[in-house]
CSV table of C-alpha atoms and ligand atoms in Angstrom, one decimal:
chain,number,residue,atom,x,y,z
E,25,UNK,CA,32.6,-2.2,-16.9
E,26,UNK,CA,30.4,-0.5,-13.9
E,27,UNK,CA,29.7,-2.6,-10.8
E,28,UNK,CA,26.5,-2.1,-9.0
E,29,UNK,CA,25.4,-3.4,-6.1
E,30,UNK,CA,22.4,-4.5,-5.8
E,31,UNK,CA,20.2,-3.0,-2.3
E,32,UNK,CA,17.1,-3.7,-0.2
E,33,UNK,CA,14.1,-2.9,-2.1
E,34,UNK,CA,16.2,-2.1,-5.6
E,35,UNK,CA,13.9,-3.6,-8.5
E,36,UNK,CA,15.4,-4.1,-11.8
E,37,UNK,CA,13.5,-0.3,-13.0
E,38,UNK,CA,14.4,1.4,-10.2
E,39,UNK,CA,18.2,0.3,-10.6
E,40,UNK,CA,18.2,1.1,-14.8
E,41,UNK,CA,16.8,4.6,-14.1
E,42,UNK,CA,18.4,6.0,-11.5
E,43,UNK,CA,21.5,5.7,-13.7
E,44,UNK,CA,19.8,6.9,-16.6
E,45,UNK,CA,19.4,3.7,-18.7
E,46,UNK,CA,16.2,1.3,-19.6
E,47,UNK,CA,15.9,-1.8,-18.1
E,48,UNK,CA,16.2,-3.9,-21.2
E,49,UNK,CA,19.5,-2.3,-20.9
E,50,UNK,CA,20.3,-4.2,-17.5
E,51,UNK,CA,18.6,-7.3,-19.5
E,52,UNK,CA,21.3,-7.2,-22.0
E,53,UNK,CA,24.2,-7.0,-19.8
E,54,UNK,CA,23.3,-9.6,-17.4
E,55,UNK,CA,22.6,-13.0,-18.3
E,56,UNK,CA,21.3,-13.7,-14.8
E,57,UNK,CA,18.8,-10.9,-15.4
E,58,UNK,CA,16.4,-12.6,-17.8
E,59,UNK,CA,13.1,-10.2,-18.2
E,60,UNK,CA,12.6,-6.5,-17.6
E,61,UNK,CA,10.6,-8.1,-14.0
E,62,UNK,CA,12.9,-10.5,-12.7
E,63,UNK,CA,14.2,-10.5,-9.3
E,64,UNK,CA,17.4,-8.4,-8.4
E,65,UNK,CA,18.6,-9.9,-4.7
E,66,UNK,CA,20.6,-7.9,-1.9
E,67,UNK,CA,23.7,-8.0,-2.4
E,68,UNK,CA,24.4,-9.2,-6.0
E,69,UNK,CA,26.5,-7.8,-8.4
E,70,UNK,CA,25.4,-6.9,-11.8
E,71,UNK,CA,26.9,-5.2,-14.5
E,72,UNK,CA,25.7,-1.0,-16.3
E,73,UNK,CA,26.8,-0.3,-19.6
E,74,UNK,CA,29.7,1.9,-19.5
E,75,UNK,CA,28.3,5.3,-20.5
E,76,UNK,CA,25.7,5.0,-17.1
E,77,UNK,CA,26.3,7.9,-14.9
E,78,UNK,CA,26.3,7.4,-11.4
E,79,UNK,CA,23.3,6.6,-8.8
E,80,UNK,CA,21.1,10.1,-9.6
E,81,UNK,CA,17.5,11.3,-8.4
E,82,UNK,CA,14.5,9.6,-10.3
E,83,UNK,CA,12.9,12.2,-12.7
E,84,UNK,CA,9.0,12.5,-12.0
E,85,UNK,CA,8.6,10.5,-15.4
E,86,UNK,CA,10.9,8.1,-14.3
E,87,UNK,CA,9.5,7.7,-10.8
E,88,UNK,CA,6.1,7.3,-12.7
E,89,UNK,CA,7.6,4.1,-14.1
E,90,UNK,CA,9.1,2.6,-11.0
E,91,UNK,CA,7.6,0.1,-8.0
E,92,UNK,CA,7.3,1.1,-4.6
E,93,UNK,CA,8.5,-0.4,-1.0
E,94,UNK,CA,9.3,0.3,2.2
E,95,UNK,CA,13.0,1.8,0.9
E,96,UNK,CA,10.7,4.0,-1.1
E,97,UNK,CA,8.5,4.9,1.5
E,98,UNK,CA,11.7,5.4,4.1
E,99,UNK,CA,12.3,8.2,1.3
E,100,UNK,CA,8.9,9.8,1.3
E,101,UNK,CA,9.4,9.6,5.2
E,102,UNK,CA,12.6,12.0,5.0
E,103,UNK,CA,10.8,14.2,2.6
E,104,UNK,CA,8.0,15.0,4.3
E,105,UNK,CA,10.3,14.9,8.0
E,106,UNK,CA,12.2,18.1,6.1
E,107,UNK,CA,8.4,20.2,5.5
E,108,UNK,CA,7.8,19.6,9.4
E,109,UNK,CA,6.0,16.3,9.8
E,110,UNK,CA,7.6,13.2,10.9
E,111,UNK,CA,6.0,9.6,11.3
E,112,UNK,CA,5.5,7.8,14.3
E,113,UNK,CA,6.0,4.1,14.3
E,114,UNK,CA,2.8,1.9,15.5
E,115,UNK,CA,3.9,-1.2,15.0
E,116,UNK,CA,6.5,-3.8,13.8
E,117,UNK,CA,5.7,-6.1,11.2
E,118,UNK,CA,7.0,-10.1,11.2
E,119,UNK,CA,10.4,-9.5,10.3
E,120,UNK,CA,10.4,-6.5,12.8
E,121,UNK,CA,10.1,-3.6,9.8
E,122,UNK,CA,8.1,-0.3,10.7
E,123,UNK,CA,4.6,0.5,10.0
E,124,UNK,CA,4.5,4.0,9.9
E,125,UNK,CA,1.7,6.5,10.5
E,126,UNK,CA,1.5,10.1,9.8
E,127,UNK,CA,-1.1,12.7,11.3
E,128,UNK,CA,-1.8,15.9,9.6
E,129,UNK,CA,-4.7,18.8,10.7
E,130,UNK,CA,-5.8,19.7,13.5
E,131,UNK,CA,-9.9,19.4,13.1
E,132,UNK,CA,-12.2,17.9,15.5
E,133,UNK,CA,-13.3,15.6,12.5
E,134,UNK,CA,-10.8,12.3,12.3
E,135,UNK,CA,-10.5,10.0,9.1
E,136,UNK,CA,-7.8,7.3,8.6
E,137,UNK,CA,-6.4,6.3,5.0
E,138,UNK,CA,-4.8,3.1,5.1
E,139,UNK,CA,-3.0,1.1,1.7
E,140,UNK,CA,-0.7,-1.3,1.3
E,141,UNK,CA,-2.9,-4.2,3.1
E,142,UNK,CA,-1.9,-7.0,0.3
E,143,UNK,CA,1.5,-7.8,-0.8
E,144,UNK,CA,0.5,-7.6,-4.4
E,145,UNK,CA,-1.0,-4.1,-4.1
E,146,UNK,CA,2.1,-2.1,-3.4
E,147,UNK,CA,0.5,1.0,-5.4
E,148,UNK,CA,-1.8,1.8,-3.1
E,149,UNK,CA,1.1,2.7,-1.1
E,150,UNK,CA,2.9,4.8,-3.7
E,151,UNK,CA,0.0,6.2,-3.9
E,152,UNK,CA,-1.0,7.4,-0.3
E,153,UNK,CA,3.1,8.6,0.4
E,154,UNK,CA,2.7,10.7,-2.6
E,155,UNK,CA,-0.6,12.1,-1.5
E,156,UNK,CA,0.8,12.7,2.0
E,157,UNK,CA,3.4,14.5,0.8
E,158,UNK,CA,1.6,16.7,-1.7
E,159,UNK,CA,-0.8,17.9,0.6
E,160,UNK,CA,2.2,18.7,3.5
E,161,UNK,CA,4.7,20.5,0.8
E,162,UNK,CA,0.4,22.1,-0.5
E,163,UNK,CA,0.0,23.1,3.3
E,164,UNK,CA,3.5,24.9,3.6
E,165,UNK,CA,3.0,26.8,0.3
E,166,UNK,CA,-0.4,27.7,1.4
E,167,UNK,CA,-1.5,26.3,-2.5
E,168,UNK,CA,-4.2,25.0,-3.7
E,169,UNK,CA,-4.9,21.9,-5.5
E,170,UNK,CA,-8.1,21.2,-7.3
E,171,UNK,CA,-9.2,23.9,-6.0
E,172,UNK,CA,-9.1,22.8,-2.4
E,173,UNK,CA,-6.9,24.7,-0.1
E,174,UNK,CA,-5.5,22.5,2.2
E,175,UNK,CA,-4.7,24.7,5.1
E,176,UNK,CA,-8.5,25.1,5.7
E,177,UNK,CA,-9.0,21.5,5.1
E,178,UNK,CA,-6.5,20.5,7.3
E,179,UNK,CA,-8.4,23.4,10.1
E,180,UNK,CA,-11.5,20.7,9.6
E,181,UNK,CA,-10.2,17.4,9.6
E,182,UNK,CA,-7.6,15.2,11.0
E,183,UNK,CA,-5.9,12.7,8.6
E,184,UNK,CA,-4.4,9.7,9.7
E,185,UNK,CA,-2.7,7.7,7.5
E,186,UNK,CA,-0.4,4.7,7.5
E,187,UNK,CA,0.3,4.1,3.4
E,188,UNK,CA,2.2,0.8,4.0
E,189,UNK,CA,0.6,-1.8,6.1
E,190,UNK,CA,2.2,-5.1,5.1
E,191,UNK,CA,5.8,-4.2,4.5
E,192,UNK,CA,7.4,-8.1,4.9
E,193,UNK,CA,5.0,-8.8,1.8
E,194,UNK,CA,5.5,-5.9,-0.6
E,195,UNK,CA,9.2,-6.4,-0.3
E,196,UNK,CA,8.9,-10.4,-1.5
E,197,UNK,CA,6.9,-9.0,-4.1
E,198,UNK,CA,9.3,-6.9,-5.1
E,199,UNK,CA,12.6,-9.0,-4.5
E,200,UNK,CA,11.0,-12.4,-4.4
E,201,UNK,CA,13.0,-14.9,-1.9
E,202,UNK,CA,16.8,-14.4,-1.7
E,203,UNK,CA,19.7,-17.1,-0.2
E,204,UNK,CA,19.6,-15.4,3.5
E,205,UNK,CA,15.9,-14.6,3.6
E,206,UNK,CA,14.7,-15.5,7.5
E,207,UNK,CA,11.8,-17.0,6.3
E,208,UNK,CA,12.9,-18.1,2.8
E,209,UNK,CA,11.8,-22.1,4.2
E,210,UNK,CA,8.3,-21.1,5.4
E,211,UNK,CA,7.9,-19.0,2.4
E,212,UNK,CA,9.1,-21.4,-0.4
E,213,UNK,CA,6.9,-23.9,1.1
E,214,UNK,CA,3.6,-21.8,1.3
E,215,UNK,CA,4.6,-21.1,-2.3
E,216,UNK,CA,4.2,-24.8,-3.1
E,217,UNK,CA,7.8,-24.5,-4.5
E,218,UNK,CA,7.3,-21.8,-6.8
E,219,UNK,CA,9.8,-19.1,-7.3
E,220,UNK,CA,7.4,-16.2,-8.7
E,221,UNK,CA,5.3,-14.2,-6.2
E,222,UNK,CA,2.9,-11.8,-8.3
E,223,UNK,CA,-0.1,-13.6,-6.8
E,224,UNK,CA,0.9,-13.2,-3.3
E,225,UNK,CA,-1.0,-11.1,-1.0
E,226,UNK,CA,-0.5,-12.2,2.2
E,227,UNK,CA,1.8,-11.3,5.1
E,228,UNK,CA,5.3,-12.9,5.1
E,229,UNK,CA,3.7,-15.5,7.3
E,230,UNK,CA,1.3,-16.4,5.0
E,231,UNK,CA,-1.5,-15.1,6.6
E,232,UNK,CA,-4.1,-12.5,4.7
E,233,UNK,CA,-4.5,-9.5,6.8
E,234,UNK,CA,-7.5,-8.7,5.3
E,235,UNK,CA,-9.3,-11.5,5.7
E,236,UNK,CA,-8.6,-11.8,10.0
E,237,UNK,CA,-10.8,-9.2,11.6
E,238,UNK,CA,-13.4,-10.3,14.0
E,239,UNK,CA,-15.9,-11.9,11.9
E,240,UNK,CA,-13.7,-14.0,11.1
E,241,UNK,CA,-15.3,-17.4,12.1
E,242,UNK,CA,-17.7,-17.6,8.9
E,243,UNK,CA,-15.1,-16.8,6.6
E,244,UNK,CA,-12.7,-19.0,7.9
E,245,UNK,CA,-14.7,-22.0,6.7
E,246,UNK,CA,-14.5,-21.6,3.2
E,247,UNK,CA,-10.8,-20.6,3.3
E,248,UNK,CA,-7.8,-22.0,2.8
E,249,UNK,CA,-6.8,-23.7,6.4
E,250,UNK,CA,-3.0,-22.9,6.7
E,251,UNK,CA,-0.4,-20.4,5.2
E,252,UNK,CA,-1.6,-19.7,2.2
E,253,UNK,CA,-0.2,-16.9,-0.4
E,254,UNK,CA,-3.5,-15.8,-0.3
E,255,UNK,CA,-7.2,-15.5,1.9
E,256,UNK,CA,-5.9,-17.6,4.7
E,257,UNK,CA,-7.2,-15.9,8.0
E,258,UNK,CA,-4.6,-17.0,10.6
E,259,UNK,CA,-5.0,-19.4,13.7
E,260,UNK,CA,-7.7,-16.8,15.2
E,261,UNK,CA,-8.7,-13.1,14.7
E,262,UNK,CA,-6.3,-10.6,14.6
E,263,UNK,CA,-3.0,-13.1,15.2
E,264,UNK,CA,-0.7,-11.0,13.0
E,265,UNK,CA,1.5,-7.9,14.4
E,266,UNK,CA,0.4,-5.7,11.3
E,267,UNK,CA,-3.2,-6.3,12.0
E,268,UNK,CA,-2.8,-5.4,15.7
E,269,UNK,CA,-1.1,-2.4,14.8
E,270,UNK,CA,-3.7,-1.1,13.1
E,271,UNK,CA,-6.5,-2.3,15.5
E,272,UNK,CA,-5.0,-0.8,18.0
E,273,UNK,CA,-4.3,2.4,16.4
E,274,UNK,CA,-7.4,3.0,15.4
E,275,UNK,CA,-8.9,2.2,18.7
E,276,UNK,CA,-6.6,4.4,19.9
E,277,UNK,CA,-7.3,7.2,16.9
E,278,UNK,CA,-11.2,6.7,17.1
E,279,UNK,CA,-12.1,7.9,13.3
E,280,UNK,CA,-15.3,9.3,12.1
E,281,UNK,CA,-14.6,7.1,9.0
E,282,UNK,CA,-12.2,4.9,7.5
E,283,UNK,CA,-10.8,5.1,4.0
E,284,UNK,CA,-9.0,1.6,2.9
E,285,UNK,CA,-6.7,1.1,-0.3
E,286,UNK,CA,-6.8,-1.9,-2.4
E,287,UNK,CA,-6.7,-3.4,-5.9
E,288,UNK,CA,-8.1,-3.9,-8.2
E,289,UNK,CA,-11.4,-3.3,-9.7
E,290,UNK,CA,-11.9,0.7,-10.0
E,291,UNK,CA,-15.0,0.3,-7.5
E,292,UNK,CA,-16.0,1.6,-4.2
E,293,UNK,CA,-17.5,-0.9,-1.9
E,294,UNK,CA,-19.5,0.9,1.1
E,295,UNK,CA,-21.7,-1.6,3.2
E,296,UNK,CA,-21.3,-4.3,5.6
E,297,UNK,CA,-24.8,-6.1,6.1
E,298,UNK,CA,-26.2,-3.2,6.2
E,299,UNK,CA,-24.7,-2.1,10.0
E,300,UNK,CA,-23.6,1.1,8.1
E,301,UNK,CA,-24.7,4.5,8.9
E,302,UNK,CA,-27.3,6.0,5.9
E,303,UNK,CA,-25.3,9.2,5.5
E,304,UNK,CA,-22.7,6.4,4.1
E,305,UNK,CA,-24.2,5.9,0.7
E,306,UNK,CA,-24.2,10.0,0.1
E,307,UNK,CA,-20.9,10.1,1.0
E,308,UNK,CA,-19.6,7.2,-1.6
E,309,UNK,CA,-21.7,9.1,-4.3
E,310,UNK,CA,-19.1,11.7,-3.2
E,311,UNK,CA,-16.3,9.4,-3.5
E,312,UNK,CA,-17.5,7.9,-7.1
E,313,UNK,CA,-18.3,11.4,-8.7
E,314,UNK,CA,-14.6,12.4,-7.6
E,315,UNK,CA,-12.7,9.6,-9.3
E,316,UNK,CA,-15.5,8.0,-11.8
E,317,UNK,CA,-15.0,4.9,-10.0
E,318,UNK,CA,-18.8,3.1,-8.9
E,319,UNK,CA,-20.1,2.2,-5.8
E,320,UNK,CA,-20.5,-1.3,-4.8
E,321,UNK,CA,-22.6,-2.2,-1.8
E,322,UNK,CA,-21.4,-5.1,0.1
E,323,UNK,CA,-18.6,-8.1,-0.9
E,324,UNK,CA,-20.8,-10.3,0.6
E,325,UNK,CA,-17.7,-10.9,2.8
E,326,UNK,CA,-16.4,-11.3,5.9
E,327,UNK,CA,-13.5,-10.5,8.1
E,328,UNK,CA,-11.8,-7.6,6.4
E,329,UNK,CA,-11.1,-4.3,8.2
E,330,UNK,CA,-13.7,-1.8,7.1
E,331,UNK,CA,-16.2,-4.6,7.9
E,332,UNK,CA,-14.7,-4.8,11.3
E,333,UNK,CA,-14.8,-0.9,11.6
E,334,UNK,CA,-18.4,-0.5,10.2
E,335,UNK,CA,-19.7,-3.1,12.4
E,336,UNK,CA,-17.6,-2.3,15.8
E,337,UNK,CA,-18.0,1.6,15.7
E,338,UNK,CA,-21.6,1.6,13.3
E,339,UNK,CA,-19.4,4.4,11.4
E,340,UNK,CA,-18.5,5.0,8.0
E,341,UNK,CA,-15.9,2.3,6.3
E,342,UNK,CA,-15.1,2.2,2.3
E,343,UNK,CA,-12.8,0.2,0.3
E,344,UNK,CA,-11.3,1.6,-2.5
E,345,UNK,CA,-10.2,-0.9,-5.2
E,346,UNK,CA,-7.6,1.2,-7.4
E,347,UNK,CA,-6.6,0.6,-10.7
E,348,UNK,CA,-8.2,-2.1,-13.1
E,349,UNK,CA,-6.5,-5.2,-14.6
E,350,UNK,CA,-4.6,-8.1,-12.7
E,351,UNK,CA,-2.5,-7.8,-9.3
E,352,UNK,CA,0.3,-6.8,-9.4
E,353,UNK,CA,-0.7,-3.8,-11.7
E,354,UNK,CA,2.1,-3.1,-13.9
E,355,UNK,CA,4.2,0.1,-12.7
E,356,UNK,CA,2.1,2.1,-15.4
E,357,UNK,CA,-1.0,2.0,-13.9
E,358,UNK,CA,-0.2,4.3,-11.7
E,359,UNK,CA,-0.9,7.2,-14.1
E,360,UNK,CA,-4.5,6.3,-13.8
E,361,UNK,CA,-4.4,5.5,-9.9
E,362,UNK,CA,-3.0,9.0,-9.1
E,363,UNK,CA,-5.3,10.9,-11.5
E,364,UNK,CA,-8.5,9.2,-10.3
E,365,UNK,CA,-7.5,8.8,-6.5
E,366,UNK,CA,-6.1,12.3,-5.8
E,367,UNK,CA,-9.6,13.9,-6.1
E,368,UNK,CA,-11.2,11.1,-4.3
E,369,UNK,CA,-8.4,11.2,-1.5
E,370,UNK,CA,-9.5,15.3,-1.1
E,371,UNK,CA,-13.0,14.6,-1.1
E,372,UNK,CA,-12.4,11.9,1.5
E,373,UNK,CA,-11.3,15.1,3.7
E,374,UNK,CA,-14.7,16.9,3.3
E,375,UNK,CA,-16.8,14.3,3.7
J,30,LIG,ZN1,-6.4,-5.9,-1.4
């Protein structure tokens, strides 16, 4: 019998493949492990057949089939700190984790791709730090991809990009609560009790990060009033470290447009009562003929970030919804999220 231990951000996939099994596998050697998605916690013990060979490197196939946080992220992060770029550190989230943000190119132009907003969404992320990293290892190569080069793409353009915004609340989605979990109380109660957290797309304090931009007044009214798992807008605009992070950054960044990851719907939403540039709705065209994904106007909503930046800066702001079926996507989706989104991510840096 083989003890494992289990890690921050292990999930019961990630565990069963880097040692070269399936997770039914796990299933069937731990009685506390009762489906393929339960929760593995820090620091418990469960039990690999035998014949598993030891903790080994996720093949691309494997990977495919895996979830992503931020211990999968901090791995990107090393990755693409070997080719030459490393991440700076804009912000802390509640529970004092790292938001990271990456700039690559040296153009005049500046966009910023941003994923990872809602707990539930945690492939936008996997998405953007595999992007990120294709286009640095592309860059040193000097190879092409789709037929872009990216060294004279990256002459034109500077990309920011911070893949992971919400960090607290991708990690409960992946781990749900454990026994030592600082805010396992709070949490539980916001929950109303329940153990489960697929529908949970708010911060760790409950508070939707999304939904508590200025603007936020008219939303707030037909929202929930406290922590909520999801769509509560905090005490008063921009209350949350994560969101300051960002607002601040990209005060600080001053993009020519904004590119923001979601899920789900396979849409492109490109307005915010009508305060948007014209030259916006030629570029989404861009966007949707890239991925096959359709443009969407407006929400009709208030208070989320590219509404913020459209209004504030009366510059170009889209939200990308990736994927299609119900939050969380399963792991599998993100076959289609990579194939459609890589070609919309490059367009997004000739727009
Ligand atoms: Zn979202």
């Amino acid at each position: 019998m083989v003890t494992y231990t289990v890690r921050k951000g292990d999930t019961v996939s990630l565990i069963a493949y880097k040692h070269r099994i399936r997770p039914i596998d796990l299933v069937m050697h731990n009685p506390m492990i009762r489906f393929e998605l339960d929760y593995v916690v820090p620091g418990q013990n469960i039990t690999l057949p035998e014949h598993a060979p030891s903790n080994s490197k996720l093949t691309e196939e494997e990977d495919l089939l895996c979830e992503f946080g931020l211990q999968q992220l901090e791995e990107d992060r090393l990755s693409i700190e070997q080719l030459g770029i490393k991440a700076s550190v804009i912000g802390f989230s509640v529970m004092g984790q790292p938001i990271y943000a990456w700039t690559i190119g040296t153009g005049k132009k500046k966009c910023f791709y941003s994923g990872g907003w809602h707990a539930n969404e945690w492939h936008t992320s996997k998405f953007l730090s595999r992007f990120l990293l294709q286009c640095v290892q592309k860059c040193v190569t000097s190879d092409h991809w789709h037929g872009y080069s990216l060294v004279e793409i990256f002459k034109n353009i500077q990309l920011h990009i911070v893949p992971m915004v919400n960090p607290d609340g991708i990690d409960l989605v992946l781990q749900g609560v454990y026994e030592d979990h600082p805010y396992k109380k709070q949490i539980v109660e916001i929950n109303q009790g329940m153990s489960r957290f697929n529908h949970w797309s708010a911060n760790i304090r409950g508070v939707d990060l999304n939904h508590q931009w200025p603007g936020w007044e008219k939303e707030a009214q037909g929202s929930p009033t406290k922590p909520w798992p999801r769509h509560y807008g905090g005490p008063h605009p921009l209350s949350e470290p994560e969101s300051i992070a960002i607002f601040q950054y990209v005060k600080k960044i001053k993009p020519d447009y904004v590119l923001a990851f979601h899920s789900q719907g396979q849409v492109i939403y490109w307005g915010y009562r009508n305060l948007e540039p014209p030259e916006s709705k030629e570029m989404v065209n861009k966007l949707c003929q890239a991925s096959s994904y359709s443009a969407i106007h407006t929400a009709e909503s208030d208070a989320g970030f590219k509404d913020w930046f459209i209004k504030d800066t009366r510059k170009s702001g889209f939200t990308i919804e990736v994927g299609t079926g119900t939050n969380p996507l399963p792991a599998q989706s993100f076959t289609e999220i990579w194939t459609n989104n890589v070609t919309l991510a490059l367009k997004g840096l000739t727009l």
